[in-house]
Amino acid sequence: MSGAKDRMRHKKMRNQPSSVTYSSPDWSGSQKRNGGDTPHSGRSFDSSSHMRGGGPSPSDRYHQQGGWMRGRQAGAQAYAQDLPKCLTASSFAKARAAEVNAMLKAVNKTTGSCHVFGALPKHMRRRAMSHNTKRLPCRLREGALKMLEKSQQSAQKGKKELSKNKSRKARRRHGNLLLEFNRRQRKNKWLETHIWHAKRFHMVKRWGYCLGDRPTQKCYRACYRAMSSHCLLQDLSYYCCIELQGPEDLLLRSLSRLTSKETGPTFAASLCLSGRREGSVMLYRPDQYPSQALGPVLFLWRPCTKGSAHRQLWIWAHPTVKQDLLPELKAVCQCSEAVVPSATAAVPVPAPVPTPVPESTQPSPTGQPTSRKRKRTDGNPDGQPAKKIVGDGTRSPTTPVSWRSPVSGIVISDLSMEIVRYRLIGPLSHTVLSETLEPATDCDAESKSKSCAFWWPEHCKNQDNMSLHQQQSDIFQLFKGVYSTAEFPAGTVLGLTVDDPRLTLPRKKDKALPNLQKAEGVDEDRLRDISLRGVPEQCSHSALWEQSVRDNVTDNKISEQELNRMKSQLLVPGSRLSPVPLQGRIPVLLVHQPGKQQGQEMASWGTGWDLLLPKGWGMAFWIPLLYRGVRTGGLQVGLKHSQNKGVAHFPHDYPDCPAGARFQQEQEMDLLEKFKRRPPSKRANYIKHGCLAPFRCPWQQLVEEWEEIVREGGDAGKSPEDTVTGQPTQLTEMLSHPANSSAPRGSFAVLRNRKALKQLSAWCRPTSSKGQRAQRGSQTAALCPASVASLQTAHPSCLVWVRLSLLTKGHPVLHAMVCVPTADDLQQLLKDPHGSGPQEPQHKDHFKSRIKRRKKGHKTPSSAPKNESSDPNKEQGSDSTQSLPMDQGSSPTRCLSPEPSSTPILTVSKEPGIDPTNSASSGENLTIGLWPKPLPSVTSHCSRLTLGWITQGDFSLTAGCGEALGLVSLAGLLQMLLKQPAEQRGLVLLRNPASLQYRFAKINIEA
Amino acid sequence: MVRFKSRYLLCELCVSERNSLQLLEERVIYHAVRAAVNRAHGDYGSAVCNIGFSVKYVNAHTGVVLLRCRKGHYRLIWSALPFITGIESRGQRVQCFLNCLHVGGTIRTCQKFLVRYSTRQLHRMLLHCTSEAERREVRKAVMSFSLKKRREDGEEEEEEEEEDDGCGAGVDT
């Protein structure tokens, strides 16, 4: 600041004359100080300035010695001799002349601001003079122009010049706007509803798409209410569809390498294989089952046509799964040959040429010559109709989207963005659907007889198709008599062909409610049949499976403008457009989504339907759906939906998948950045709260440490620890061997074996408590050390995904710790069931003083024995893990034993600080309140052993208490269950990262 | 504008021997004036004048001195100026007196007055020149601050300014 101030002052004073004196040599010191920033040029009036014209004079030398400055000058003693003894007129005149020169300069040049109009007296100054030089008097204009140019140049240097070569009108023209949109989609694609969303949602760029995260309005509860009592709409088009075509047995054989029967039904599940149900399955890398998970996918088989083994399968995967899955699929199916897209995909439009034909055949008043002319001019000039850009217009047409296997004939094609997927969540979503969609009306005989470019008339020619359509629409009519969406069997698929929903758009937005009186006529028996057996197999057929039909429908969509024109020409304004234009028949697929299937309370909460549409029709269905009073949700609502439903949400709860790991990294970065944005005094000190990793979950370390603890438990079997159950030594021996041999270091897996999960869930239930179902686990093996050991050997280094519900108070948040309660805690709970739970003693922050010291003196040497300290550190760490399990029942002060062991780690992390090369990086690592990178033992850091962490937690509006989803270590969970008394089995403690309070929670494992 | 208003006294230091002008310094003038005020107006005057009193400009060649003081009490200093009979500098006592040329409200007016005054003096001197060489010298001096010369100066100045700005920008970035 002072530098800038000096500069300002210097600039201001540079035209001012400074004093001219001769000084004695003993002032030279001060002269240096004063003259430090004085330029040597003849700024000030000095003795040499008047010599400019003439030759060098003796006085020039003095000027060189030390520039003139107000104050004292050196070199005067030399001058004394040079001074003339008498006064001459010339010297007198010279001195006067020089002074006059200096004064003139000072008077003419303005001080202060460098603006030209500073020279003007105040009463002559005018507004905006610095912008408009013409407001200045003529004599000053030249300088002002110069100044203006200079300032503009410097401004351009700062920011890039905006290229606004086009007028706004030109930019907003439809074609140019589309081009601009395509340009903006190059990195992150837009969904079809993007513009609608962008006006109403906070958008995030994620997974290569621009997605709505949450609405800008406040609607947390409203969304929940919509999900639980009406209907909530979500655009899931970013889910990628991969299509597999080929012989059934080959497909199943190759796909079976990616799945395992142990995790539940696979691709070959008979209900799904027939095409009647949509299935979901967990995929792994080929033949790697328990480890290397890829992620969950939904899949849908096309119902088989008679006498053909050729099948079609859609796999719906999250975009992050897709990027891992597609190479694997290609490898498994040996599809190496990329099919040139122009050959397969019928993207080049077949329609534009015959467009005028149907229009002329239509008896509706559309056939006006003017409109046809306009349409032609619209579509034809550059041979590319504007609607071509619908869908993924950014993908280059030459990138291959399908691959063929030369051996088996399997074809894999990437259909992402080809099919729009909307999800309706809520018990009344079927009502919304039945109001929005209307089964396609038959086309009249006249158009049937002619050959036509549209698919529907052709489709109608086949009698089988028509009867199928009749069946499907009959079933769809039954929807009106259904009370709740939950009545349908999970995963039901219904194919349908519907009319353009824009034609039946209601005048006003209204809430769709079931009208059961009106639906009295619905056959009760058929209704029951549907709810028991689902939709008959043939009704799952849909023309949506055909690529050609999809393209035809997409290309021939009537534009909004055209439709409005047709509507405006109706005789009775506001009446329905009839007959429906031939283009307006769309094949759709309705896929039922099951609700909450596990757990006792709120069964089948969050059930709904998925609506699959051909691309390009997204907005045409979106708006009519909204007119039925649905609410829309973004990604956050999806998260809450799965949380309330008690199912794992994809990237969050799958830390063993590559996508999940990536997600966790991103999340850590985000949270850390958010944390660092706070002022240091307002941050939570996580070290003092005993929270090692508030922003990420070191799963690998957790799993390894628990295996270590189990193994060490065998050696320390005589310790006072096993007072609760009396842990038998033979168990630990059994455990220790497999743990030594088969634990593959560097990978953990999430337990998804259905059998094991069932067993665990039976064990976790307390045998008699709270009046819930008692003695359910009798059919499975009883909880005993032997069975535990066998379970654990079968699944080494595993995590278990659990749902936790808090017993009393508490609001779990992200990355809260799941801890093992001590025997004392459980006793306390028995005595006082409404107590608030134990407290964690506050930890000491050893880093704070170090950081402060670092701040004071940058290179304070400390920790001299740094090289030795790194090795003992590890030993001490293992010591602590040895000693800690025995501390379980003892006082917390003893349990804090790892604290001293953590000090050597401090020195290790401090070590690079002494090294001058690394000091910067280590300075970044050390943040107040956060543990630096090499974490000490995560399990035994606090007074209660840590079992795992929470990945999602919130107050659940369905359950009315805090609920959390998280993962715990299998080994730790089994150890805990063994030690707990039967009536209190499955109780754990939860503690938020920024809190010292433990809360009791109950583990539910759902299988 | 809200500011402390000052008066500037433009004085000319007249000495019998021209060589003694070289002893002129700001500090010397400052002390001499303060001593004179103290003598003439006592402690009160000294204290009142002490606020905001400074020597803004001293020219040892011509003996021009610019004093600054607060507007309210400039008369105290003004009236004390005739009582200065000598200044003491580096152990020497120089007989002199201060001749007040102008009293102004800003430095700028004083500068303007000084320009006019010196010019007039030089012009007057030109008339009284005795020898041809002298006349030439004086004419040259007078011409040196003519209009043309000034414009050249101005242009040079502007060029320098630009350079400076460039350097400044470089430093900033």
Coordinates of C-alpha atoms in Angstrom, one line a residue, chain A residues 22 77 121 125 143 181 195 224 276 286 329 558 615 619 682 751 761 767 865 887 905 907 911 965 999:
Chain A
Y22 CA 23.9 23.6 -1.2
Q77 CA 32.2 21.7 -0.7
P121 CA -11.1 25.6 -13.8
R125 CA -15.7 21.2 -16.2
G143 CA -4.3 15.3 -25.1
F181 CA -26.6 -24.2 -28.1
I195 CA -33.9 -25.1 -21.1
Y224 CA -41.5 -35.2 -0.2
R276 CA -42.6 -58.8 -18.7
P286 CA -15.8 -60.4 -15.9
L329 CA -19.3 -55.6 -22.6
I558 CA -45.0 -31.8 -35.7
K615 CA -35.9 -38.9 -28.5
M619 CA -40.8 -31.6 -24.1
K682 CA -15.6 -20.4 12.3
L751 CA -21.1 -57.6 0.7
S761 CA -30.1 -59.2 9.0
T767 CA -34.5 -61.2 19.7
P865 CA 14.9 -37.3 15.6
D887 CA -10.1 -51.1 26.5
I905 CA 3.1 -39.1 13.2
T907 CA 6.7 -35.3 13.4
E911 CA 9.3 -33.5 8.5
L965 CA -27.4 -45.1 5.3
R999 CA -26.5 -41.3 19.8

